């Protein structure tokens, strides 16, 4: 039996549509099914679309280069919609709150320029997001989104929460550029997901502090107050232990700055300065490497800390 939504108060209607379009992060059958209900409701009417898009765009996952290209094309379309006063226009800077990128290729020098590679379109969205996440193999998107070689300052940058993930920690593409350093200076919350110790031979035992923590450029992050990082994981485990540090509100500690996180992590008792959070990666494999899809799902679920 159908029930006319028009008989309900407008605020309740919005809540119902919002709840119905909320993505199902636990649906692991198919990526498409996560947004299936929201996409269907977005086709009902203009009003339904407006509500559904707030859910569809809240957390954006770029799982491959093709996804980035399609999103850039959508931003070009939005520029046209805004110029023509179309009812389809949306302010992505207001709707996108969290962004994750797994894969981003650097264009070849001989490759013709097109809007598929105009990453500058993402700058305002990245700068106003609540949280950003990048696989270490996708740092080119961050570099280009910041402004690339044509920028050395981030005057209006607001996002200060960042997550990095992958099997091998890479910093050079950020620390070797002025715009990258400017980005690091604005970070207050840093999370790093690396399930192994990428320079230890033989591998460290599960639950140990990884050596790569020593190479985190804390000196370039004067505003960092929160640091969370994965301990060496156990192959086949459904979760990875995450050690969470928070800088105390003490002038003595702030004089030491963010380098205090390295001091804590390399101390004889690194666990006494923080707490352990179990990061759900749902990875039953015996391989120490975590599939990219699991990092994406972990970011999609939210920090949980």
CSV table of C-alpha atoms in Angstrom, one decimal:
chain,number,residue,atom,x,y,z
A,1,UNK,CA,0.0,0.0,0.0
A,2,UNK,CA,1.5,3.3,-1.1
A,3,UNK,CA,1.7,6.2,1.4
A,4,UNK,CA,1.7,9.8,0.0
A,5,UNK,CA,4.8,11.5,1.4
A,6,UNK,CA,3.1,14.9,0.8
A,7,UNK,CA,0.9,14.3,3.8
A,8,UNK,CA,4.0,14.3,6.1
A,9,UNK,CA,5.8,17.4,7.4
A,10,UNK,CA,8.5,18.6,5.0
A,11,UNK,CA,11.3,18.0,7.6
A,12,UNK,CA,10.2,14.4,8.1
A,13,UNK,CA,10.1,13.8,4.4
A,14,UNK,CA,13.7,15.0,4.1
A,15,UNK,CA,14.7,12.7,6.9
A,16,UNK,CA,13.1,9.7,5.3
A,17,UNK,CA,14.7,10.4,1.9
A,18,UNK,CA,18.0,11.0,3.5
A,19,UNK,CA,17.8,7.8,5.5
A,20,UNK,CA,16.8,5.8,2.4
A,21,UNK,CA,19.6,7.2,0.3
A,22,UNK,CA,22.3,6.6,2.9
A,23,UNK,CA,24.9,4.4,1.3
A,24,UNK,CA,25.2,0.8,2.7
A,25,UNK,CA,28.9,0.5,3.6
A,26,UNK,CA,28.4,-3.1,4.7
A,27,UNK,CA,27.2,-4.2,1.3
A,28,UNK,CA,30.2,-6.0,-0.1
A,29,UNK,CA,28.4,-7.8,-3.0
A,30,UNK,CA,29.1,-5.0,-5.4
A,31,UNK,CA,30.4,-1.4,-5.4
A,32,UNK,CA,27.4,-0.5,-7.4
A,33,UNK,CA,24.9,-1.7,-4.8
A,34,UNK,CA,26.3,0.7,-2.2
A,35,UNK,CA,24.7,3.6,-4.0
A,36,UNK,CA,21.9,1.7,-5.7
A,37,UNK,CA,19.0,3.1,-3.7
A,38,UNK,CA,20.4,6.7,-3.8
A,39,UNK,CA,20.8,6.6,-7.5
A,40,UNK,CA,17.3,5.3,-8.0
A,41,UNK,CA,15.7,8.0,-5.8
A,42,UNK,CA,17.7,10.7,-7.6
A,43,UNK,CA,15.8,9.9,-10.7
A,44,UNK,CA,12.3,10.4,-9.1
A,45,UNK,CA,12.2,14.1,-9.2
A,46,UNK,CA,14.2,17.3,-8.8
A,47,UNK,CA,13.4,17.5,-5.1
A,48,UNK,CA,14.4,13.8,-4.5
A,49,UNK,CA,17.6,14.4,-6.5
A,50,UNK,CA,18.6,17.4,-4.3
A,51,UNK,CA,18.3,15.2,-1.2
A,52,UNK,CA,19.9,12.1,-2.7
A,53,UNK,CA,22.9,14.0,-4.0
A,54,UNK,CA,23.8,15.1,-0.5
A,55,UNK,CA,24.3,11.4,0.3
A,56,UNK,CA,25.9,10.4,-3.0
A,57,UNK,CA,28.5,13.2,-2.8
A,58,UNK,CA,29.2,13.2,0.9
A,59,UNK,CA,32.1,10.8,0.5
A,60,UNK,CA,33.7,10.5,-2.9
A,61,UNK,CA,35.9,7.5,-3.7
A,62,UNK,CA,38.2,7.6,-6.7
A,63,UNK,CA,39.1,3.9,-7.0
A,64,UNK,CA,40.9,4.3,-10.3
A,65,UNK,CA,42.0,6.9,-12.9
A,66,UNK,CA,38.8,6.5,-15.0
A,67,UNK,CA,36.7,7.5,-12.0
A,68,UNK,CA,38.7,10.7,-11.6
A,69,UNK,CA,38.2,11.5,-15.3
A,70,UNK,CA,34.5,11.0,-15.0
A,71,UNK,CA,34.3,13.2,-12.0
A,72,UNK,CA,36.3,15.9,-13.7
A,73,UNK,CA,33.8,15.7,-16.7
A,74,UNK,CA,31.0,16.1,-14.2
A,75,UNK,CA,32.6,19.3,-12.8
A,76,UNK,CA,32.8,20.6,-16.3
A,77,UNK,CA,29.1,19.9,-16.8
A,78,UNK,CA,28.3,21.7,-13.5
A,79,UNK,CA,30.1,24.8,-14.8
A,80,UNK,CA,27.8,24.7,-17.8
A,81,UNK,CA,24.7,24.1,-15.6
A,82,UNK,CA,25.6,27.1,-13.4
A,83,UNK,CA,26.2,29.4,-16.4
A,84,UNK,CA,22.8,28.5,-17.9
A,85,UNK,CA,20.8,28.4,-14.6
A,86,UNK,CA,19.9,24.8,-15.0
A,87,UNK,CA,18.0,23.0,-12.2
A,88,UNK,CA,20.7,20.3,-12.4
A,89,UNK,CA,23.4,22.6,-11.0
A,90,UNK,CA,24.9,21.7,-7.7
A,91,UNK,CA,27.6,23.3,-5.5
A,92,UNK,CA,30.0,20.4,-5.1
A,93,UNK,CA,32.2,22.4,-2.7
A,94,UNK,CA,29.3,22.3,-0.2
A,95,UNK,CA,28.2,18.7,-0.8
A,96,UNK,CA,31.5,16.9,-0.9
A,97,UNK,CA,32.9,16.4,2.6
A,98,UNK,CA,35.3,13.5,2.3
A,99,UNK,CA,37.5,12.4,-0.6
A,100,UNK,CA,39.6,9.3,-1.1
A,101,UNK,CA,41.8,8.5,-4.1
A,102,UNK,CA,43.4,5.2,-4.8
A,103,UNK,CA,45.0,5.7,-8.3
A,104,UNK,CA,46.0,8.7,-10.2
A,105,UNK,CA,48.4,8.6,-13.2
A,106,UNK,CA,50.8,11.4,-14.1
A,107,UNK,CA,50.0,12.4,-17.7
A,108,UNK,CA,52.7,11.8,-20.3
A,109,UNK,CA,54.5,14.9,-21.6
A,110,UNK,CA,53.3,14.2,-25.1
A,111,UNK,CA,49.7,13.7,-24.0
A,112,UNK,CA,47.3,16.4,-25.3
A,113,UNK,CA,45.8,18.6,-22.6
A,114,UNK,CA,42.1,18.1,-22.0
A,115,UNK,CA,39.7,18.6,-19.1
A,116,UNK,CA,40.2,15.0,-18.2
A,117,UNK,CA,43.6,16.1,-16.7
A,118,UNK,CA,42.5,19.5,-15.5
A,119,UNK,CA,43.0,18.6,-11.8
A,120,UNK,CA,42.8,22.3,-10.9
A,121,UNK,CA,39.0,21.8,-10.9
A,122,UNK,CA,39.4,19.8,-7.8
A,123,UNK,CA,41.3,22.5,-5.8
A,124,UNK,CA,38.3,24.2,-4.2
A,125,UNK,CA,36.6,20.9,-3.4
A,126,UNK,CA,39.8,19.5,-1.8
A,127,UNK,CA,40.5,22.6,0.1
A,128,UNK,CA,37.0,22.7,1.7
A,129,UNK,CA,36.6,19.0,2.4
A,130,UNK,CA,36.4,17.8,6.0
A,131,UNK,CA,38.8,14.9,5.4
A,132,UNK,CA,41.1,13.7,2.6
A,133,UNK,CA,42.5,10.3,2.0
A,134,UNK,CA,45.2,9.2,-0.5
A,135,UNK,CA,46.8,5.9,-1.3
A,136,UNK,CA,50.5,6.6,-1.6
A,137,UNK,CA,50.2,5.6,-5.3
A,138,UNK,CA,47.8,8.5,-5.8
A,139,UNK,CA,49.8,11.4,-4.5
A,140,UNK,CA,49.9,13.0,-8.0
A,141,UNK,CA,46.3,13.9,-7.6
A,142,UNK,CA,47.1,15.7,-4.3
A,143,UNK,CA,50.0,17.5,-5.9
A,144,UNK,CA,48.0,18.6,-8.9
A,145,UNK,CA,44.9,19.4,-6.8
A,146,UNK,CA,47.0,21.7,-4.6
A,147,UNK,CA,48.1,23.7,-7.7
A,148,UNK,CA,51.1,21.8,-9.0
A,149,UNK,CA,54.2,23.6,-10.1
A,150,UNK,CA,52.3,26.8,-10.5
A,151,UNK,CA,51.5,27.4,-6.8
A,152,UNK,CA,53.6,27.7,-3.7
A,153,UNK,CA,50.9,28.9,-1.2
A,154,UNK,CA,47.5,27.7,-0.1
A,155,UNK,CA,45.9,30.9,1.2
A,156,UNK,CA,42.3,29.6,1.4
A,157,UNK,CA,43.0,26.0,2.2
A,158,UNK,CA,40.8,24.7,5.1
A,159,UNK,CA,41.1,20.9,5.1
A,160,UNK,CA,43.4,19.8,7.9
A,161,UNK,CA,42.6,16.0,8.3
A,162,UNK,CA,44.5,13.6,6.1
A,163,UNK,CA,44.8,9.8,5.7
A,164,UNK,CA,47.5,8.1,3.8
A,165,UNK,CA,47.6,4.4,3.0
A,166,UNK,CA,49.5,1.7,1.1
A,167,UNK,CA,52.3,-0.8,1.3
A,168,UNK,CA,55.2,1.6,0.8
A,169,UNK,CA,55.4,5.0,2.5
A,170,UNK,CA,56.3,7.8,0.1
A,171,UNK,CA,56.9,11.5,1.1
A,172,UNK,CA,59.2,13.0,-1.6
A,173,UNK,CA,56.4,14.1,-3.9
A,174,UNK,CA,55.0,16.2,-1.0
A,175,UNK,CA,58.1,17.3,0.9
A,176,UNK,CA,60.1,18.3,-2.2
A,177,UNK,CA,57.7,21.0,-3.4
A,178,UNK,CA,56.8,24.3,-1.8
A,179,UNK,CA,53.1,23.7,-2.2
A,180,UNK,CA,53.4,20.3,-0.7
A,181,UNK,CA,55.2,21.7,2.4
A,182,UNK,CA,52.5,24.4,2.6
A,183,UNK,CA,49.9,21.6,2.7
A,184,UNK,CA,51.7,19.7,5.4
A,185,UNK,CA,51.9,22.9,7.6
A,186,UNK,CA,48.1,23.0,7.7
A,187,UNK,CA,47.6,19.4,8.8
A,188,UNK,CA,46.2,18.9,12.4
A,189,UNK,CA,45.1,15.3,12.1
A,190,UNK,CA,47.3,12.7,10.3
A,191,UNK,CA,46.5,9.0,9.9
A,192,UNK,CA,48.7,6.5,8.2
A,193,UNK,CA,47.6,3.0,7.3
A,194,UNK,CA,50.5,0.8,6.3
A,195,UNK,CA,50.1,-2.9,7.4
A,196,UNK,CA,53.8,-3.8,7.3
A,197,UNK,CA,57.2,-2.4,8.1
A,198,UNK,CA,58.6,-1.6,4.6
A,199,UNK,CA,62.3,-1.5,5.6
A,200,UNK,CA,62.6,-4.2,8.2
A,201,UNK,CA,64.2,-7.5,7.3
A,202,UNK,CA,63.1,-9.9,8.6
A,203,UNK,CA,59.6,-8.4,9.1
A,204,UNK,CA,58.7,-7.1,12.5
A,205,UNK,CA,56.3,-9.2,14.6
A,206,UNK,CA,52.6,-8.3,14.5
A,207,UNK,CA,51.7,-5.4,16.8
A,208,UNK,CA,55.2,-3.9,16.7
A,209,UNK,CA,56.0,-0.2,16.0
A,210,UNK,CA,57.0,0.0,12.3
A,211,UNK,CA,60.3,1.7,11.4
A,212,UNK,CA,58.7,3.9,8.8
A,213,UNK,CA,57.3,6.1,11.6
A,214,UNK,CA,60.8,7.5,12.1
A,215,UNK,CA,60.7,8.9,8.6
A,216,UNK,CA,57.4,10.8,8.9
A,217,UNK,CA,58.3,14.5,8.4
A,218,UNK,CA,56.8,15.8,11.6
A,219,UNK,CA,59.1,18.8,11.5
A,220,UNK,CA,57.1,20.1,8.5
A,221,UNK,CA,53.8,19.8,10.4
A,222,UNK,CA,53.9,22.5,13.2
A,223,UNK,CA,50.1,22.4,13.6
A,224,UNK,CA,49.7,18.6,14.0
A,225,UNK,CA,47.9,17.7,17.2
A,226,UNK,CA,46.6,14.1,16.4
A,227,UNK,CA,48.6,11.2,14.9
A,228,UNK,CA,47.3,7.7,14.3
A,229,UNK,CA,49.2,4.9,12.6
A,230,UNK,CA,48.8,1.2,12.0
A,231,UNK,CA,51.1,-1.2,13.8
A,232,UNK,CA,52.6,-4.1,12.0
A,233,UNK,CA,49.6,-6.3,11.0
A,234,UNK,CA,49.1,-10.0,11.2
A,235,UNK,CA,48.3,-11.7,7.8
A,236,UNK,CA,44.8,-13.1,7.8
A,237,UNK,CA,43.5,-10.8,10.6
A,238,UNK,CA,40.1,-9.0,10.1
A,239,UNK,CA,41.5,-5.9,11.9
A,240,UNK,CA,44.8,-4.0,12.1
A,241,UNK,CA,45.7,-2.3,15.4
A,242,UNK,CA,45.9,1.5,15.1
A,243,UNK,CA,47.9,3.4,17.7
A,244,UNK,CA,46.4,6.9,18.3
A,245,UNK,CA,48.3,9.8,19.8
A,246,UNK,CA,46.9,13.2,20.8
A,247,UNK,CA,49.1,16.1,21.8
A,248,UNK,CA,48.2,17.3,25.3
A,249,UNK,CA,47.1,20.9,25.9
A,250,UNK,CA,50.3,21.8,27.6
A,251,UNK,CA,52.7,24.6,26.7
A,252,UNK,CA,55.6,22.3,27.5
A,253,UNK,CA,54.5,19.7,25.0
A,254,UNK,CA,53.7,22.3,22.3
A,255,UNK,CA,57.2,23.7,22.6
A,256,UNK,CA,58.4,20.3,21.4
A,257,UNK,CA,55.8,20.3,18.7
A,258,UNK,CA,54.7,17.5,16.5
A,259,UNK,CA,58.2,15.8,16.7
A,260,UNK,CA,56.9,14.6,20.1
A,261,UNK,CA,55.0,11.9,18.2
A,262,UNK,CA,58.2,10.4,17.0
A,263,UNK,CA,59.6,10.5,20.5
A,264,UNK,CA,56.6,8.7,21.8
A,265,UNK,CA,56.6,6.1,19.0
A,266,UNK,CA,60.3,5.3,19.4
A,267,UNK,CA,60.3,5.3,23.3
A,268,UNK,CA,60.7,2.1,25.3
A,269,UNK,CA,57.0,2.1,26.0
A,270,UNK,CA,55.2,3.7,23.0
A,271,UNK,CA,51.8,2.4,24.0
A,272,UNK,CA,51.7,4.3,27.2
A,273,UNK,CA,51.2,7.6,25.3
A,274,UNK,CA,48.1,6.6,23.3
A,275,UNK,CA,45.4,4.1,22.9
A,276,UNK,CA,44.7,1.2,20.5
A,277,UNK,CA,41.9,1.3,18.0
A,278,UNK,CA,41.0,-1.8,15.9
A,279,UNK,CA,40.8,-0.8,12.2
A,280,UNK,CA,38.4,-3.0,10.4
A,281,UNK,CA,39.9,-4.0,7.0
A,282,UNK,CA,38.0,-7.3,6.6
A,283,UNK,CA,41.0,-9.0,5.1
A,284,UNK,CA,41.0,-12.7,5.6
A,285,UNK,CA,43.9,-13.3,3.2
A,286,UNK,CA,47.3,-14.7,4.4
A,287,UNK,CA,49.1,-11.9,2.4
A,288,UNK,CA,50.4,-9.0,4.4
A,289,UNK,CA,49.3,-6.6,1.6
A,290,UNK,CA,45.8,-5.1,1.9
A,291,UNK,CA,43.7,-4.9,-1.3
A,292,UNK,CA,43.0,-1.3,-2.4
A,293,UNK,CA,39.3,-1.9,-2.1
A,294,UNK,CA,39.6,-2.6,1.6
A,295,UNK,CA,41.4,0.7,2.2
A,296,UNK,CA,38.6,2.4,0.3
A,297,UNK,CA,35.9,0.7,2.4
A,298,UNK,CA,37.8,1.6,5.7
A,299,UNK,CA,37.9,5.3,4.7
A,300,UNK,CA,34.2,5.1,3.5
A,301,UNK,CA,33.1,3.8,7.0
A,302,UNK,CA,34.8,6.8,8.6
A,303,UNK,CA,37.7,7.2,11.1
A,304,UNK,CA,36.0,5.6,14.0
A,305,UNK,CA,38.4,7.4,16.4
